[in-house]
Coordinates of C-alpha atoms and ligand atoms in Angstrom, one line a residue:
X1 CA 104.6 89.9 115.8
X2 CA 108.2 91.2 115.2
X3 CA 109.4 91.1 111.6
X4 CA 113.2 90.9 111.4
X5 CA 114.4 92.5 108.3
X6 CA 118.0 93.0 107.4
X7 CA 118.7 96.0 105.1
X8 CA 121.4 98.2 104.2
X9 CA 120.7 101.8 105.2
X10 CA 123.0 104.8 105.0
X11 CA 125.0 105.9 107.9
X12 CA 127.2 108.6 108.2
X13 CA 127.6 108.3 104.1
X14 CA 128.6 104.9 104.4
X15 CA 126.3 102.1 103.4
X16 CA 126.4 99.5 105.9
X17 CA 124.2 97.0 107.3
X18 CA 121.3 97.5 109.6
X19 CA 119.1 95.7 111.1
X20 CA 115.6 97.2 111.0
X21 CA 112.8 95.5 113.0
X22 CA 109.4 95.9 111.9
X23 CA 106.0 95.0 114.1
X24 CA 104.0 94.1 110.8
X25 CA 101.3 94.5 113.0
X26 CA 101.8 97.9 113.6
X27 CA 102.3 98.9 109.8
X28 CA 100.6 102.4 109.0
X29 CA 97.6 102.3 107.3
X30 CA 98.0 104.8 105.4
X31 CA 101.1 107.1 104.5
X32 CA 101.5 110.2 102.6
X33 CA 104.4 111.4 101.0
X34 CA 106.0 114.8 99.8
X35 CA 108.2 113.7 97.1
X36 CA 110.6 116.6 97.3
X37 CA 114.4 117.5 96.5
X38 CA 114.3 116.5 92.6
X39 CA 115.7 119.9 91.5
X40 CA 118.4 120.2 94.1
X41 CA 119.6 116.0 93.1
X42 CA 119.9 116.8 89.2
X43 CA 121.7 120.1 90.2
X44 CA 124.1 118.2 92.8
X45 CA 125.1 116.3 89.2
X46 CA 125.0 118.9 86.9
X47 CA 121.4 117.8 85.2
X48 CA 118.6 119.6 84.3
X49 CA 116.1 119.2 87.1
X50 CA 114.1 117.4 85.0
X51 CA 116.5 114.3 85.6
X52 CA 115.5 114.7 89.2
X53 CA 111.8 114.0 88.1
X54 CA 112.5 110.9 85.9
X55 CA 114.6 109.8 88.8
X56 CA 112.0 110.7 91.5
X57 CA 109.2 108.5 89.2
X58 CA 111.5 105.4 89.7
X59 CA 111.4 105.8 93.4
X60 CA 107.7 105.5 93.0
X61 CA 107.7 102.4 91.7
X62 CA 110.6 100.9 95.0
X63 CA 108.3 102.3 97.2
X64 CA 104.8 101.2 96.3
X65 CA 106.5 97.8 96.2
X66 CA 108.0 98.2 99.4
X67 CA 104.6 99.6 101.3
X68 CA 103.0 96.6 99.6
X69 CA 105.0 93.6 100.8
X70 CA 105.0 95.6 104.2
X71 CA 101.2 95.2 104.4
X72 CA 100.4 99.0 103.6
X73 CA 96.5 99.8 102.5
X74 CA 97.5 103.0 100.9
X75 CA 100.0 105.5 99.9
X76 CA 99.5 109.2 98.4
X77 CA 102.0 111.0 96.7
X78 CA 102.5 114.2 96.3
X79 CA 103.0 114.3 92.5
X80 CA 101.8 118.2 91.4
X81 CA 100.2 120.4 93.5
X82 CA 97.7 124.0 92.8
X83 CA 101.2 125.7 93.4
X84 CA 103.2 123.9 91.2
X85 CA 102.3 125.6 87.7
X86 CA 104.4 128.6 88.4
X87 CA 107.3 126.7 87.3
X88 CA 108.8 127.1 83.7
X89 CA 106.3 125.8 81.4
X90 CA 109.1 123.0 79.7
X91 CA 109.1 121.7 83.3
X92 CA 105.5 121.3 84.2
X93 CA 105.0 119.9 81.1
X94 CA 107.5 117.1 81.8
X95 CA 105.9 116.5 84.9
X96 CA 102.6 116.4 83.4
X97 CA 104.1 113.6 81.0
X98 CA 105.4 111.6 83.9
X99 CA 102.3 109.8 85.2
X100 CA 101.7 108.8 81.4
X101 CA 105.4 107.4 81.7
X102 CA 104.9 105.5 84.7
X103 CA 101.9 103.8 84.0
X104 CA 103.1 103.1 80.5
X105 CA 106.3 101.2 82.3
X106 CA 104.4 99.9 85.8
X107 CA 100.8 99.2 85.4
X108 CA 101.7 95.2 84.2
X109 CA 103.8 95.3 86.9
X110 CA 101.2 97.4 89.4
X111 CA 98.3 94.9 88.3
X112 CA 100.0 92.1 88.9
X113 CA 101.0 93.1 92.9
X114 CA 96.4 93.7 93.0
X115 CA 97.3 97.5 93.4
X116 CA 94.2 100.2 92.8
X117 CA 95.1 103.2 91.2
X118 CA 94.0 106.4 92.5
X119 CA 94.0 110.3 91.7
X120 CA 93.4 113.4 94.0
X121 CA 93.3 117.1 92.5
X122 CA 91.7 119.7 90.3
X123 CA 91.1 118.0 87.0
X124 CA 90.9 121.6 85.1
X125 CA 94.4 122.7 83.8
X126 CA 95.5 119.2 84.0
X127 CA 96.7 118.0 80.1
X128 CA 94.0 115.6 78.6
X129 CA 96.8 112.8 78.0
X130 CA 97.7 113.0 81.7
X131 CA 93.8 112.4 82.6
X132 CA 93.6 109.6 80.1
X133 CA 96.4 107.7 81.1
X134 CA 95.7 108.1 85.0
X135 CA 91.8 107.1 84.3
X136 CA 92.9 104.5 82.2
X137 CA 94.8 103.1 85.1
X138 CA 91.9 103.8 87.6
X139 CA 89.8 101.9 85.6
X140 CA 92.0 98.6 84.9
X141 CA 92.7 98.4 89.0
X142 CA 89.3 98.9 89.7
X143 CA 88.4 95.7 90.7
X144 CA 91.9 95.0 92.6
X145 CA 91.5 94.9 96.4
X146 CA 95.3 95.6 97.1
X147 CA 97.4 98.5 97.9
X148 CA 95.7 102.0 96.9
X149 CA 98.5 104.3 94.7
X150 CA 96.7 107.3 95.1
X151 CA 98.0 110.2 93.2
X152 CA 97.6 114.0 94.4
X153 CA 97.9 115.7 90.8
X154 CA 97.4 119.3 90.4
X155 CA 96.6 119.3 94.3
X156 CA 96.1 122.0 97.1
X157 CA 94.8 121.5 100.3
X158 CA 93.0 124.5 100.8
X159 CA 91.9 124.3 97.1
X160 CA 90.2 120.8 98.5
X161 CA 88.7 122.2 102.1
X162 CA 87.3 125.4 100.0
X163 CA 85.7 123.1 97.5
X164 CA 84.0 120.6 100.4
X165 CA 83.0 124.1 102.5
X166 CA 81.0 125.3 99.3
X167 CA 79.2 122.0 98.5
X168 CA 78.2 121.7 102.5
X169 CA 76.7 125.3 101.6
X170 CA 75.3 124.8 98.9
X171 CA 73.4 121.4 100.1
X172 CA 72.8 123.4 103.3
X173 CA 71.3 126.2 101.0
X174 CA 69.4 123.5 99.1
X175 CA 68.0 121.8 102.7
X176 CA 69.2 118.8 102.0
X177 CA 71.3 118.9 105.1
X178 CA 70.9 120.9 107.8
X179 CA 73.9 123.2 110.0
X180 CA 73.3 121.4 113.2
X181 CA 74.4 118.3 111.1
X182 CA 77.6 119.3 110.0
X183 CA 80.5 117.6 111.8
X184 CA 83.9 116.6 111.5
X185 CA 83.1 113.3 110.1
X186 CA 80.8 115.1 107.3
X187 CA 83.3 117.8 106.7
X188 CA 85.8 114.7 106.2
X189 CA 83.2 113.0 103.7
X190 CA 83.6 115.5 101.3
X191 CA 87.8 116.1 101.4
X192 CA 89.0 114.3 98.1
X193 CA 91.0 111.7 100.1
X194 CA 87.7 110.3 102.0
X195 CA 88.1 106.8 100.6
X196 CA 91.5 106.4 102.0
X197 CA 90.6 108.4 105.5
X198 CA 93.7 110.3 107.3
X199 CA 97.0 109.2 106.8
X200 CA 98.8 107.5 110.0
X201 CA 102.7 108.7 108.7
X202 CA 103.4 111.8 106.7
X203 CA 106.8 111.2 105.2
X204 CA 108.6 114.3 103.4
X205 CA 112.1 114.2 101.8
X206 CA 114.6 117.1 100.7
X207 CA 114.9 118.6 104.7
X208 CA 112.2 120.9 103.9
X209 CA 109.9 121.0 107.1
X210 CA 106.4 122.4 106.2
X211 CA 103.5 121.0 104.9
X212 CA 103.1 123.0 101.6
X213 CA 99.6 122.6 101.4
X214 CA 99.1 119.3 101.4
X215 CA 96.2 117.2 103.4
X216 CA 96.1 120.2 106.2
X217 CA 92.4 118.4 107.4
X218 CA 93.6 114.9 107.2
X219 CA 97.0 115.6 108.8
X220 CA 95.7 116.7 112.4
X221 CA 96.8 113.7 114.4
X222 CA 99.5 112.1 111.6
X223 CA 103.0 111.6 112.7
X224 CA 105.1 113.5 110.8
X225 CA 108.6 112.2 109.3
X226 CA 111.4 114.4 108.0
X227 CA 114.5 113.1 106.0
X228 CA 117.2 115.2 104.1
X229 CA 117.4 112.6 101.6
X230 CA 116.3 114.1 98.1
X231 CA 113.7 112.2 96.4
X232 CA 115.4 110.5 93.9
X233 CA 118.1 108.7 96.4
X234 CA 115.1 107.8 98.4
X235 CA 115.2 103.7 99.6
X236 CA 112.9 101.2 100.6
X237 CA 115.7 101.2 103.8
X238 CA 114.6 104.7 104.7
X239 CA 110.8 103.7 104.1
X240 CA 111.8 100.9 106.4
X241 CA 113.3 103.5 108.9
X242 CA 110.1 105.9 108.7
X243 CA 107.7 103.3 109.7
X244 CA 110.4 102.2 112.5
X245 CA 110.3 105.6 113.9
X246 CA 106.9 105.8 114.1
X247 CA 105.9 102.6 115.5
X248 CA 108.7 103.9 118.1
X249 CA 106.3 106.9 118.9
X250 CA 103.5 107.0 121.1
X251 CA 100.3 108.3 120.0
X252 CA 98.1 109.7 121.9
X253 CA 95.4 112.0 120.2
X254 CA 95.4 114.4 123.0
X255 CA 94.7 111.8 125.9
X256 CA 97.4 110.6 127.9
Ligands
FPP1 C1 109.4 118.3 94.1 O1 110.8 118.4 93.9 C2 108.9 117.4 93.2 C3 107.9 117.6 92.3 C4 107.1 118.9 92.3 C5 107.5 116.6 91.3 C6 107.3 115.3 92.0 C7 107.2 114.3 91.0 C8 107.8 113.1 91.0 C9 108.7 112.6 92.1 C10 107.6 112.1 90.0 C11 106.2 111.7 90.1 C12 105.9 110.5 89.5 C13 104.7 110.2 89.0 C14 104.5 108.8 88.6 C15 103.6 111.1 88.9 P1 111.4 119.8 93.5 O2 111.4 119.8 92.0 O3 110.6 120.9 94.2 O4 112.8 119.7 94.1 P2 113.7 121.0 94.6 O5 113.0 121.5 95.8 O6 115.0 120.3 94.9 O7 113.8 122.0 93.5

């Protein structure tokens, strides 16, 4: 089935009008994106690069709505990661506020579209009024069956594999497993993302192209999508054009 859908997308710093067609039954299950490039916008304006962070949160909101109508089952977003707190402390404190924010100004608007409400990460270090307000939300999109908004907060992917490596241990140690058991489908069981499996579509902004420690099990066989666009000047056009390039991709997980 071949969804036409008209939108304007930048080109060559113009805006002007592309046609973008979708297979919506192609859609990716499940993407992931780095949200990165909020700095580098405020400082383009001469803003603090907090401004780049408020900004960036707005994009949130575009996008979950745009991976919603599109027929997405889930999206994480890169909001904080282990790495993150060597920052100045006025900044990581703003972005600690920001999940807060947005749930404050979305979550009518987020339970009303039957999205869940997700968080991935190290809870320790993470301020108590962040944890409330992202619990809170968990809690009141519990029993929605729609898109998942799952939030990787004060997240690191080796932080997560070391985590699900000791617990193996420790239930190997215990004998409630045994080694011969352990496979790639238990290792996955215990990675902090297991209810929304691998993504299909890793999407990360700014023209940085690495993977900063983000899903590093889940991302063997995702297709990877790199824009310069900075977060906060992000679309639902180049969300649009992500998901066009990779249904344009063939994927082959090592056959042929
Ligand atoms: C990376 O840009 C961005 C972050 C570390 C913070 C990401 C947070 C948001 C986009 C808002 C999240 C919203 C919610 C609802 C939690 P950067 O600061 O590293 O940019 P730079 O590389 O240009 O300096």
């Amino acid at each position: 089935m071949l969804n036409k859908l008209t939108n304007l997308t930048k080109t060559n710093n113009k805006e002007s009008k592309k046609d973008i067609q979708l297979d919506l039954s192609r859609i990716p299950r499940h993407i992931a994106i780095i949200m990165d490039g909020n700095g580098r916008w405020a400082k383009k304006r001469g803003l603090p690069r907090v401004a780049g962070h408020r900004e960036g949160m707005k994009v949130v909101r575009k996008v979950v709505k745009r991976a919603n109508e599109l027929g997405v089952k889930a999206l994480t977003m890169y909001a904080f990661s282990t790495e993150n707190w060597k920052r100045p402390k006025p900044e990581v404190e703003f972005i600690m506020k920001l999940p807060e924010q947005f749930l404050l100004t979305y979550l009518p608007e987020l339970i009303e579209e039957n999205v869940q409400v997700r968080i991935m990460g190290e809870k320790k270090g993470v301020p108590s009024y962040t944890l409330k307000a992202v619990h809170e939300a968990v809690e009141r999109t519990k029993h929605n069956d729609g898109l998942i908004l799952n939030f990787a907060l004060n997240y690191g992917s080796r932080y997560e594999i070391t985590q699900a490596v000791r617990q193996l241990a420790s239930e190997i140690e215990e004998g409630k497993i045994k080694s011969e058991e352990v496979d790639e489908k238990l290792i996955g069981s215990y990675m902090m993302s297991s209810e929304v499996g691998d993504p299909e579509l890793l999407i990360r902004t700014s023209g940085e192209i690495r993977l900063s420690n983000f899903m590093l099990w889940q991302l063997a066989y995702t297709e990877l999508w790199f824009t310069d666009v900075y977060w906060p000047d992000f679309t639902a056009s180049d969300l649009d054009q992500a998901i066009l390039d990779y249904q344009n991709r063939g994927r082959r997980f090592g056959g042929v």
